[in-house]
Coordinates of C-alpha atoms in Angstrom, one line a residue:
X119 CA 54.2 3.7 -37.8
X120 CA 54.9 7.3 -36.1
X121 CA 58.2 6.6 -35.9
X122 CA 58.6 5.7 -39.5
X123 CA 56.3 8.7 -40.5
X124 CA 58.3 11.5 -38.3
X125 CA 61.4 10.6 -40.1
X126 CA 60.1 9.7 -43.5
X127 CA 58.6 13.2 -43.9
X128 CA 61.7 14.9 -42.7
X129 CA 63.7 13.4 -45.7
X130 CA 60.5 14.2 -48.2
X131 CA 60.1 17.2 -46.5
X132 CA 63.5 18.0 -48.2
X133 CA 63.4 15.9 -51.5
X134 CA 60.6 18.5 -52.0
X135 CA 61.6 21.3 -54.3
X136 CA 60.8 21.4 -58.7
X137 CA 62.1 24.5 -59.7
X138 CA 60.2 24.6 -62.5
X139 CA 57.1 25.9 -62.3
X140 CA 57.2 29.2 -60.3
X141 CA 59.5 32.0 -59.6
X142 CA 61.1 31.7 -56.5
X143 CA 61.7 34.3 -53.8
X144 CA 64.9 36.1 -53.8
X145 CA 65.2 36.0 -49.5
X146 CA 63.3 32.8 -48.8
X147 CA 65.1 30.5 -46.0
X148 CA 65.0 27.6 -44.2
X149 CA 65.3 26.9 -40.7
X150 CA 65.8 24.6 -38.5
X151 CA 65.1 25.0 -34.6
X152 CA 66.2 28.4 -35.0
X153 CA 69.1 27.6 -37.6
X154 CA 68.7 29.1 -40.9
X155 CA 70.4 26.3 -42.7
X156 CA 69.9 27.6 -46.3
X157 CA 72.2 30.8 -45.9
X158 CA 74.9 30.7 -48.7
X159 CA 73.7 27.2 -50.1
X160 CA 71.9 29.3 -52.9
X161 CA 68.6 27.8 -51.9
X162 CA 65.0 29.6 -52.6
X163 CA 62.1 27.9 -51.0
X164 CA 59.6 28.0 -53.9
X165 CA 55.8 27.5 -54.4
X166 CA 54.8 25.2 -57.1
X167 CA 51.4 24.3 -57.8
X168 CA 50.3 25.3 -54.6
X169 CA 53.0 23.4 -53.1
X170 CA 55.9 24.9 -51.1
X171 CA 58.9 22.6 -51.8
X172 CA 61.9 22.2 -50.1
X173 CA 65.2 20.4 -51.2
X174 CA 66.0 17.5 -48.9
X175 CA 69.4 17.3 -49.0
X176 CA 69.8 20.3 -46.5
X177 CA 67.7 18.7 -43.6
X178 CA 69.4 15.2 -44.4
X179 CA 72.7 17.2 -44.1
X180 CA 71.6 18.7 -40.7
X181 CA 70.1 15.2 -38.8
X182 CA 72.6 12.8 -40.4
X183 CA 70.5 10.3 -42.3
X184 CA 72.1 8.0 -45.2
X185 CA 71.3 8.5 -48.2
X186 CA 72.1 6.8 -51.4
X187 CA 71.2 8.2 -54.9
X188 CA 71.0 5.7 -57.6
X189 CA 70.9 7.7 -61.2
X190 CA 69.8 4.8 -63.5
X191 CA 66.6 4.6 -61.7
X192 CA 66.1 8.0 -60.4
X193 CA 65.3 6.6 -57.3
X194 CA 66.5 8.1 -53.4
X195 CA 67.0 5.7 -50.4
X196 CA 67.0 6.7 -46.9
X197 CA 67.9 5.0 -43.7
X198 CA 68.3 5.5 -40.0
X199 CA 67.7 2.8 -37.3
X200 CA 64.7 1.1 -38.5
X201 CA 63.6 3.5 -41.1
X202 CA 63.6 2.5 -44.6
X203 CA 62.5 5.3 -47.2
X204 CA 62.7 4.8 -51.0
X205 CA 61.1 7.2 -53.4
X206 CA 62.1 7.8 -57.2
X207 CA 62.1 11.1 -59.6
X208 CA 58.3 11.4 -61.5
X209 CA 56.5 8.4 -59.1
X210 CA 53.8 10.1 -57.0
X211 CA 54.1 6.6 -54.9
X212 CA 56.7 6.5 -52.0
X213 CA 57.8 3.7 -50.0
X214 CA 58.4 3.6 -46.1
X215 CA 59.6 0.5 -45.1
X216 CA 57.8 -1.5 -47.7
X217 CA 54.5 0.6 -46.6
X218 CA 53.1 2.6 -50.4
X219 CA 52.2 6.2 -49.7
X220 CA 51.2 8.6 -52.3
X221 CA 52.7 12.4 -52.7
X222 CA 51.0 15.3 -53.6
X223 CA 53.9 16.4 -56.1
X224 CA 56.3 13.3 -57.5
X225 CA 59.9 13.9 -56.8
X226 CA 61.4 15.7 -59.1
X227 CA 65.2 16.1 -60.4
X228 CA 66.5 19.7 -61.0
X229 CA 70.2 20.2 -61.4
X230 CA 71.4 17.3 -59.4
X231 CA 68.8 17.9 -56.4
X232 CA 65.8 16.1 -55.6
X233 CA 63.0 17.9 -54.3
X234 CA 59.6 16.9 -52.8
X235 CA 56.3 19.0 -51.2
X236 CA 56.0 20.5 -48.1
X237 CA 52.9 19.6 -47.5
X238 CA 53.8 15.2 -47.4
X239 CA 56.2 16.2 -44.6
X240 CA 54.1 18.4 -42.9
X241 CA 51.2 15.4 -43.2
X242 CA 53.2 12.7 -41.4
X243 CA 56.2 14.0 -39.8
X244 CA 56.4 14.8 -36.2
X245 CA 58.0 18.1 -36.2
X246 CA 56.9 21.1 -36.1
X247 CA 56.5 23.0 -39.9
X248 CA 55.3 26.8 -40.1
X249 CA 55.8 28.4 -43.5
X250 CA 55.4 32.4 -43.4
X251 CA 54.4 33.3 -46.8
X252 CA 55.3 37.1 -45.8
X253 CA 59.1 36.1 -44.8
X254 CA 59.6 33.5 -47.4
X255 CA 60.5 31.1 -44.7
X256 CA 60.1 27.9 -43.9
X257 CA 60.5 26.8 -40.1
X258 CA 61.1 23.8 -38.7
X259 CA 61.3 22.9 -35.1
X260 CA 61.8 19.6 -34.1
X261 CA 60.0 18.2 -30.8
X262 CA 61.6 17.7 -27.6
X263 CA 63.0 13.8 -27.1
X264 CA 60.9 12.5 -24.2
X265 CA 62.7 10.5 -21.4
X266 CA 61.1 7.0 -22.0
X267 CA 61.6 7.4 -25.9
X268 CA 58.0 7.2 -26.6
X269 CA 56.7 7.9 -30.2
X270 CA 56.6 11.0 -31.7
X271 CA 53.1 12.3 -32.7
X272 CA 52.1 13.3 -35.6
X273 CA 52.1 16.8 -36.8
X274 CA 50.4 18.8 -39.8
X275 CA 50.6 21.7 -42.3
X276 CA 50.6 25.1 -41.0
X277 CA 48.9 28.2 -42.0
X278 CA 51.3 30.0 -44.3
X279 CA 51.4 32.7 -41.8
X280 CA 52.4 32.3 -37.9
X281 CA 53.6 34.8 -35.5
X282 CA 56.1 32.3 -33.9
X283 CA 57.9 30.0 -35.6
X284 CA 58.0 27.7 -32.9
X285 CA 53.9 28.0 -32.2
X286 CA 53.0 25.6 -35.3
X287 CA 49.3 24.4 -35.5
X288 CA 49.2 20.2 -35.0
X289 CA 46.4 20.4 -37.1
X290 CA 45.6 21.5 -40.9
X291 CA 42.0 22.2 -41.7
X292 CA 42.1 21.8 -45.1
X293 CA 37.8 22.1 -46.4
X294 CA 35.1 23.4 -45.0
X295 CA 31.9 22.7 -46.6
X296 CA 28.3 22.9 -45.8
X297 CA 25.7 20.3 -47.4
X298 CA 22.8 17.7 -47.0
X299 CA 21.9 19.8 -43.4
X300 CA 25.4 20.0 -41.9
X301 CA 29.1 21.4 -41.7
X302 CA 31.8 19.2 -42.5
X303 CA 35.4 20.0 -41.7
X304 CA 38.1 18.1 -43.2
X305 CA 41.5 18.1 -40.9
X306 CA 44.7 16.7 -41.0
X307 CA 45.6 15.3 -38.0
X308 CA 43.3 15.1 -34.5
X309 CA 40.4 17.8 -33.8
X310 CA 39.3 18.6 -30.1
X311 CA 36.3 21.0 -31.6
X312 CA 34.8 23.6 -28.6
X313 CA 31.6 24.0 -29.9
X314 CA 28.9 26.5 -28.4
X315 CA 26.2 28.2 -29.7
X316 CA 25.2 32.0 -29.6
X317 CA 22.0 34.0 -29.4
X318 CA 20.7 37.7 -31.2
X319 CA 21.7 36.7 -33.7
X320 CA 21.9 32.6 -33.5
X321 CA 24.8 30.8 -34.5
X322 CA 27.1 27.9 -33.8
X323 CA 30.6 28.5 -33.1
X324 CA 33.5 26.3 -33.6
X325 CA 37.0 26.3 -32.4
X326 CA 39.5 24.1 -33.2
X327 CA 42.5 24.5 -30.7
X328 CA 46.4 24.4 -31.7
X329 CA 45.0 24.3 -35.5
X330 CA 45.1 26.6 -38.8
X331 CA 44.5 26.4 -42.6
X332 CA 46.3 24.7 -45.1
X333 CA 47.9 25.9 -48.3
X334 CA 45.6 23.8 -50.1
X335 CA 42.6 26.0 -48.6
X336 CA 44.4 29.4 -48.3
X337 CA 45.0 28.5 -52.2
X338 CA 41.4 28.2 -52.7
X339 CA 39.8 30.7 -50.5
X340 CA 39.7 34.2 -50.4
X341 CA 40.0 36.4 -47.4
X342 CA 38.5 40.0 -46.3
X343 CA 41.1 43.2 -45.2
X344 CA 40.3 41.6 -41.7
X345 CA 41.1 38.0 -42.7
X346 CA 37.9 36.5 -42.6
X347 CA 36.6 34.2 -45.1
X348 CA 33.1 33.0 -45.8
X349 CA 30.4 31.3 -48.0
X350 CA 26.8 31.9 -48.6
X351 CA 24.3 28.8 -48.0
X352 CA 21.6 28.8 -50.0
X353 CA 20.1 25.6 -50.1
X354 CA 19.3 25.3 -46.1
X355 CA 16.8 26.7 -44.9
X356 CA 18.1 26.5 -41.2
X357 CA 21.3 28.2 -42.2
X358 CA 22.4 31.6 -44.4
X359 CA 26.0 31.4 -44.5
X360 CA 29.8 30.1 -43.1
X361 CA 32.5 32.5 -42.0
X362 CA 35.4 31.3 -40.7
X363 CA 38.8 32.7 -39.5
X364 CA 41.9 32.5 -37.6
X365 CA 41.0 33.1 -34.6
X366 CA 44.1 33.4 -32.3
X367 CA 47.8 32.9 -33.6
X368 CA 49.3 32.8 -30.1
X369 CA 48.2 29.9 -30.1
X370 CA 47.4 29.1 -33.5
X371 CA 43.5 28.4 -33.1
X372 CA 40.8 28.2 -36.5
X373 CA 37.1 29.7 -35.6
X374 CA 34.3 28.8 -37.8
X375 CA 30.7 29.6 -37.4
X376 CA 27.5 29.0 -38.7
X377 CA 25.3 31.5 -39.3
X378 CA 21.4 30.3 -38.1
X379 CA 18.1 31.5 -39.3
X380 CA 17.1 30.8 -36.1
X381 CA 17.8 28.4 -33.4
X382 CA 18.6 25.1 -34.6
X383 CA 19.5 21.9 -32.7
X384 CA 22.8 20.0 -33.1
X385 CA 25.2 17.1 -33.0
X386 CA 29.0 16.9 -33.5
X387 CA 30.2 13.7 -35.1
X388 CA 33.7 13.6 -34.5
X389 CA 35.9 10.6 -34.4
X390 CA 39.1 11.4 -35.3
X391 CA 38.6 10.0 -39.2
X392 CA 39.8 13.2 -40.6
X393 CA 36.4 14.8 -40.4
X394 CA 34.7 16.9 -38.2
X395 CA 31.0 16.8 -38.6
X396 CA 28.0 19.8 -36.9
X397 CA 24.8 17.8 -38.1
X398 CA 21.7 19.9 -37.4
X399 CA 18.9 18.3 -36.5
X400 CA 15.5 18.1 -38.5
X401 CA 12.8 16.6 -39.0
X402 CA 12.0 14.0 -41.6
X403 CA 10.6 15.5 -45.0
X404 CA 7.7 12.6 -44.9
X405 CA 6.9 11.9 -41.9
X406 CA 5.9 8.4 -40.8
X407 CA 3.9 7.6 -38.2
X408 CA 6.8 5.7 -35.9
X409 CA 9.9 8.1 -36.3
X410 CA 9.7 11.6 -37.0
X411 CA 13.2 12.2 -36.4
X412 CA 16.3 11.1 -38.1
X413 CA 18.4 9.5 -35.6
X414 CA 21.2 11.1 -34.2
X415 CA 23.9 8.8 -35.2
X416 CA 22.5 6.5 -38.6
X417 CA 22.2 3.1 -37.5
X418 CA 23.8 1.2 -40.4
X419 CA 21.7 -0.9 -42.2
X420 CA 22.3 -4.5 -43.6
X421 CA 22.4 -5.1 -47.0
X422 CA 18.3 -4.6 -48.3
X423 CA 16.0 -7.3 -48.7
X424 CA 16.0 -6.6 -52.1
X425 CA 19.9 -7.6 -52.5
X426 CA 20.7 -3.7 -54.1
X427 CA 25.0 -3.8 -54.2
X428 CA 26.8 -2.5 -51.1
X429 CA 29.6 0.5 -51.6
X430 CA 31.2 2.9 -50.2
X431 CA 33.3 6.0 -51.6
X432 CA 36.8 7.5 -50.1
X433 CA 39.6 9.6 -50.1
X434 CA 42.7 10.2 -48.5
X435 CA 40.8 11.3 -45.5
X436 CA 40.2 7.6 -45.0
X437 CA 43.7 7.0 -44.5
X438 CA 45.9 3.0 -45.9
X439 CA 42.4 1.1 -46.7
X440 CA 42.9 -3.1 -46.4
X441 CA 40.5 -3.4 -49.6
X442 CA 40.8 -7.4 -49.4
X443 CA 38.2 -7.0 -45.8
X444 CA 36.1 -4.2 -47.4
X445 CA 35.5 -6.7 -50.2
X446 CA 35.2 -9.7 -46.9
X447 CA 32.3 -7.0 -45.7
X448 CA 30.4 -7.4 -48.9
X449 CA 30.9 -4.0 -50.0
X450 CA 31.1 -4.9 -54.1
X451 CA 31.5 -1.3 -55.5
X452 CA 33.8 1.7 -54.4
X453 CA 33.9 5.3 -55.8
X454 CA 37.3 7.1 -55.2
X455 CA 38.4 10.7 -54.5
X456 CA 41.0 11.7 -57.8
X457 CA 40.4 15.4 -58.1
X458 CA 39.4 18.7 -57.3
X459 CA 40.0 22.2 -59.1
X460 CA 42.0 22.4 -61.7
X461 CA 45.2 20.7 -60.3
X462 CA 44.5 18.7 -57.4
X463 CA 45.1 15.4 -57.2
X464 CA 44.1 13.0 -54.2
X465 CA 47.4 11.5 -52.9
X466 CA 45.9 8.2 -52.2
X467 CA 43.7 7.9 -55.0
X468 CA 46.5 5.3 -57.1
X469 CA 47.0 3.5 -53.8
X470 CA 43.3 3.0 -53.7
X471 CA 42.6 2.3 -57.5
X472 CA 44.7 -0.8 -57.3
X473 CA 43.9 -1.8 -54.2
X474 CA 40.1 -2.0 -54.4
X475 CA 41.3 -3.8 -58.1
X476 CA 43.1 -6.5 -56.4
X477 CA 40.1 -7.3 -54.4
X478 CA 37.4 -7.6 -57.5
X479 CA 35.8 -4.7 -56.2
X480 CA 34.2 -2.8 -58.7
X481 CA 36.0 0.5 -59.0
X482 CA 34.9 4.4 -60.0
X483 CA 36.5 8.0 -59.5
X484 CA 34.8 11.3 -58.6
X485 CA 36.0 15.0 -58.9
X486 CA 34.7 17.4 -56.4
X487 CA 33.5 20.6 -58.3
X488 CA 34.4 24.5 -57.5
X489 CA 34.4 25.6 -60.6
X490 CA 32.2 29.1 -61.4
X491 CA 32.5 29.6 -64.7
X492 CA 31.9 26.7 -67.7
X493 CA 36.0 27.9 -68.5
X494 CA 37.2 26.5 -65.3
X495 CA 35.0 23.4 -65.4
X496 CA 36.6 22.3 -68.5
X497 CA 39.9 22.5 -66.9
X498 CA 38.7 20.8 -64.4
X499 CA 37.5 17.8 -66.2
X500 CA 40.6 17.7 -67.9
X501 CA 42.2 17.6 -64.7
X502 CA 39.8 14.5 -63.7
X503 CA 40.8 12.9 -67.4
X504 CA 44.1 13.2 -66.7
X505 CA 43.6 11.4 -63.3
X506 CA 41.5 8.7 -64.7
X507 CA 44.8 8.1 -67.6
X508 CA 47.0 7.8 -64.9
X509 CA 45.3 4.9 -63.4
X510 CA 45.0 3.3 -66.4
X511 CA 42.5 4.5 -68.5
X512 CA 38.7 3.8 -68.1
X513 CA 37.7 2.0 -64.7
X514 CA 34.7 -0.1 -64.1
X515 CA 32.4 2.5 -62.7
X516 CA 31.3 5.9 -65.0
X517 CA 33.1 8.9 -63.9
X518 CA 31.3 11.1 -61.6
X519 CA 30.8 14.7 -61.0
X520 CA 30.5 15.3 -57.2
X521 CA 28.8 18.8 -57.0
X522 CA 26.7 19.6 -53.9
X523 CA 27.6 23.4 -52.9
X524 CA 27.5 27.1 -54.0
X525 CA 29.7 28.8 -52.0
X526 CA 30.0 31.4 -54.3
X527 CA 26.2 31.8 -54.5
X528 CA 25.6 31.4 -58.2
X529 CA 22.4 31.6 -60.1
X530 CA 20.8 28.6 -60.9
X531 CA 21.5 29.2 -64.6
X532 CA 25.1 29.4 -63.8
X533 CA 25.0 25.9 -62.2
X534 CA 23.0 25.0 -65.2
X535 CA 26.2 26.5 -67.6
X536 CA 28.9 25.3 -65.2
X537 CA 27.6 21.5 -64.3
X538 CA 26.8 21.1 -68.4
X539 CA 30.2 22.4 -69.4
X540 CA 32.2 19.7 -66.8
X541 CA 29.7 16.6 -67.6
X542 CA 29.9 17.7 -72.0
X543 CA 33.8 17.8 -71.7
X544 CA 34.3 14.7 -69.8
X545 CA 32.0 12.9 -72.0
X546 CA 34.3 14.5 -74.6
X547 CA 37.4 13.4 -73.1
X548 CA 36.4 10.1 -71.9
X549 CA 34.1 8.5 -73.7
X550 CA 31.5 8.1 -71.3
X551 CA 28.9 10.0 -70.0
X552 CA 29.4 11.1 -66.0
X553 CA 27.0 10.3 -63.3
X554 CA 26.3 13.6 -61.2
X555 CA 26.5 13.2 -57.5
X556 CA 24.8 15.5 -55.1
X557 CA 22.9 16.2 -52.4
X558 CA 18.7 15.4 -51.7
X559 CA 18.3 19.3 -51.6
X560 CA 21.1 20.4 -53.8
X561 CA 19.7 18.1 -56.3
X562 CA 16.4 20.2 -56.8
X563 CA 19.0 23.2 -58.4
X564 CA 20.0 20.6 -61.6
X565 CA 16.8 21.5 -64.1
X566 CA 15.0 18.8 -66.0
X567 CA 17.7 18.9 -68.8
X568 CA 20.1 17.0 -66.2
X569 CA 17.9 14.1 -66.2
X570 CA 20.2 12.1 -69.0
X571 CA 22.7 11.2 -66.4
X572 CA 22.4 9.1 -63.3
X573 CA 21.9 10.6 -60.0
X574 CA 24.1 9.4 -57.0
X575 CA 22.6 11.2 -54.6
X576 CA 23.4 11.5 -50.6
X577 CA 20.5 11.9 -47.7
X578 CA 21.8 10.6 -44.4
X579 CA 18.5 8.4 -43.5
X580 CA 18.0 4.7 -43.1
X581 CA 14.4 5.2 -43.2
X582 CA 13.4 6.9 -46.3
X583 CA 15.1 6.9 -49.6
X584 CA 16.2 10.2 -51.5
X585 CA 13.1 12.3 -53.0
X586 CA 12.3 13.1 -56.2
X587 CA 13.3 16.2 -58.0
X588 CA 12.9 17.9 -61.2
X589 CA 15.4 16.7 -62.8
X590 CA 15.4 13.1 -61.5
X591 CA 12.0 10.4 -60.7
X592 CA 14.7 7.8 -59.6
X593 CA 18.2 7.8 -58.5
X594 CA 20.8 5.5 -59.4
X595 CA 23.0 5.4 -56.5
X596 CA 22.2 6.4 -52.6
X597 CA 24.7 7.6 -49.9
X598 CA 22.9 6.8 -47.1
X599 CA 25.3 7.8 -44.2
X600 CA 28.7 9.3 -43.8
X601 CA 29.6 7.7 -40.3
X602 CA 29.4 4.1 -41.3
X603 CA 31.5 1.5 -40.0
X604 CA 33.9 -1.4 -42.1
X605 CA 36.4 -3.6 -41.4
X606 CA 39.6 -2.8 -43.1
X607 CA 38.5 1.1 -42.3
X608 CA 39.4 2.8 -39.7
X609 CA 37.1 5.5 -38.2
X610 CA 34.0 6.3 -40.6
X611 CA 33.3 6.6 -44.2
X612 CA 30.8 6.8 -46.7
X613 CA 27.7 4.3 -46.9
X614 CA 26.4 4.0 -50.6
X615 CA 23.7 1.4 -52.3
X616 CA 23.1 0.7 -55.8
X617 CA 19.8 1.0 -56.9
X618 CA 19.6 -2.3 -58.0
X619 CA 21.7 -6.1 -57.3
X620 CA 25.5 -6.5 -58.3
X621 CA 24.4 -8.6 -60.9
X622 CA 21.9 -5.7 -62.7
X623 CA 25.1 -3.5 -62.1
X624 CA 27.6 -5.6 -63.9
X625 CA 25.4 -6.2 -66.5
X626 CA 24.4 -2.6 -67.2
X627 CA 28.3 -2.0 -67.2
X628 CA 28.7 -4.5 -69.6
X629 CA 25.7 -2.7 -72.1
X630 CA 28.2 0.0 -72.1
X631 CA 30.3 -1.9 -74.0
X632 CA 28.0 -3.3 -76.4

């Protein structure tokens, strides 16, 4: 599959590039192991939605791949030795020999080329991509051929600036969040973290070699005049904020550190799922008189005595999902990544959608929340909507609201007004009224006039069950772990249990149609 992915994302890499949306640069380039190839082929590299596209046909042009264009269809083949690529204009779904991938940004046709997001290439291929926002260029190095022809590895987005063209990060972090007691980094591509901790005053520091941000974060963040970014915690009481940085371009390395209110124990979870977990240790909220401590690593329970309905929820961080042995495991309900801001949409959440469909598996979406104003929450339901249309209309499961950090340290009044201007307009939009997902300790920031929608709520514990708070006696829905284990997945993903049996959940699904 490396093989297939190194090429495929070359030729998306270049079917990358809608014209439409923004103004392009008037000296952007593109080059190839030192080649600008773009010079006097009128091409701009341009940034659309985030996105920096590319059009393909220069790279195919360069590394002699066939390609056949078939106009009725809109759709692009490409072939080399045993790669078979097929995408088509407006489809956000791309085939690599007969393996369905989603793109960030469908193809798109604009005066006879065909262009496709950086990012997809940058994701799966194995060569090298930089893109230096300050030059307008786009670099691309590809890596040296090895004398037993082993595969290529993967490689990832870079940091829209680098210093050297050819020193291009093999990983992308691309979120970095802090909730329910512990940092979570979401990568692209493997992370060898070096974590240590400091003293006067205490912190944890993380590095992440040969690694640097994505345009998806550098869209969404904000840096000082020094070019460090950071986020207030409020909600811990361990921990009062998260700066990070890049900390070396030569090479390209990411430093992120947690700021401790004193000295806190720690664990790194870390196995190579597209996640990067610092869990701090703590004691239980109630203790009981055999464990006082969570346990390092959750053990994962078996499904409860009381028969409550296995689940799990997922992203594109979880990578091609077999849904037919998740539904073999006896998980009966699954919660799927479709958005976040205003135009994100999760590249594998179609893929997923069907797939989890096709093996009777009840199916819901969530939209992770940064909105700070009740303005840009109602663009970001409508974002979600627009999601939830595009796979058909209304799924199973109520759409949810996945809100559990303030990283912009609102007020809890401004919560209030954002988290009641998101949940109003997808009830407006949809037809049904949202579940909220959050945190055990982020929960107690929703006041009592949250407590008409269902709580899913996440506290990594097999031994006690989320708390009350004031806006909620009972919860709906638990995540009880994040480094859970299931065939058909590979490394670890999110543990959830319905607060009652699948048969209670089908039929309460069914009242909603009554």
């Amino acid at each position: 599959m490396k093989k297939i992915c190194l090429f495929a994302f070359l030729f998306l890499f270049l079917l990358a590039f809608p014209r439409e949306s923004h103004a392009a640069s008037s000296s952007s380039h593109l080059q190839l192991d030192g080649k600008d190839i773009s010079v006097g082929k009128g091409v701009q590299i341009q940034e659309v939605k985030g996105n920096v596209l590319v059009p393909l046909r220069l790279i195919v042009e360069e590394l002699g791949y066939s390609v056949n264009w078939e106009s009725k269809t809109g759709t692009i083949t490409i072939h080399k030795q045993n790669l078979n690529l097929s995408l088509q204009v407006n489809n956000p779904i791309a085939s690599v020999n007969d393996h369905q991938m989603g793109l960030a940004v469908a193809p798109l046709l604009r005066e006879g080329t065909t262009y496709v997001p950086l990012r997809f290439v940058s994701e799966q291929t194995g060569i090298d991509v930089a893109w230096n926002n300050e030059l307008k260029t786009v670099f691309l190095t590809t890596p040296p051929t090895s004398s037993d022809n082993s595969e290529s590895t993967h490689d990832h987005s870079a940091t829209p600036a680098v210093s050297n063209p050819k020193e291009s990060a093999r990983t992308a972090i691309n979120q970095i969040s802090f909730a329910n007691h512990q940092l979570t980094i979401a990568v692209n591509g493997k992370a060898t973290p070096k974590v240590t901790t400091l003293t006067h005053a205490d912190r944890i520091v993380v590095d992440i070699p040969s690694s640097t941000f994505s345009e998806e974060f550098l869209a969404s963040q904000s840096f000082d005049s020094s070019g460090q970014g950071s986020f207030p915690v409020t909600e811990d009481p361990d921990v009062s904020q998260v700066r990070y940085s890049m900390f070396s371009t030569t090479p390209a390395s990411v430093r992120i550190v947690v700021d401790l209110n004193h000295s806190t124990p720690f664990h790194v979870l870390n196995a190579d799922d597209g996640k990067v977990v610092i869990a701090l240790d703590q004691e239980t909220e109630e203790p009981s008189t055999t464990e006082d401590v969570i346990p390092t690593i959750p053990v994962v329970p078996a499904i409860s005595s009381d028969g409550h309905a296995q689940g799990i929820d997922v992203s594109h961080y979880n990578g091609n999902i077999d849904w037919q042995q998740v539904a073999a495991a006896g998980k009966t309900f699954a919660f799927i990544k479709a958005t976040e801001g205003t135009k994100y949409q999760d590249n594998q959440f179609l893929i997923n959608v069907q797939g989890a469909r096709d093996a009777n598996i009840l199916v819901g979406a969530y939209h992770f929340l940064n909105a700070t104003t009740a303005d840009g929450a109602r663009q970001e339901a409508a974002n979600f909507a627009r999601a939830i249309d595009s796979a058909g209309g209304r799924l199973d499961l109520p759409p949810v609201m996945d809100y559990e950090n303030n990283p912009k340290g609102l007020t809890p009044a401004q919560i209030s007004e954002v988290a009641h201007a998101f949940l109003d307009e997808m009830e407006r939009l949809t037809g049904r009224q949202p579940i909220v997902y959050t945190g055990n300790v982020f929960a107690s920031k929703f006041d009592p006039t949250f407590s008409m929608y269902k709580l899913w709520v996440a506290r990594y514990s097999t031994t006690q069950k989320p708390t009350a708070v004031p806006a909620w006696n009972n919860w709906w829905a638990w995540q009880y772990s994040s480094t859970g284990s299931v065939p058909g997945i590979q490394g670890q993903v999110d543990l959830d249990e319905y607060n009652g049996t699948i048969d209670e959940l089908r039929a309460s699904l069914a009242g909603e149609l009554d």
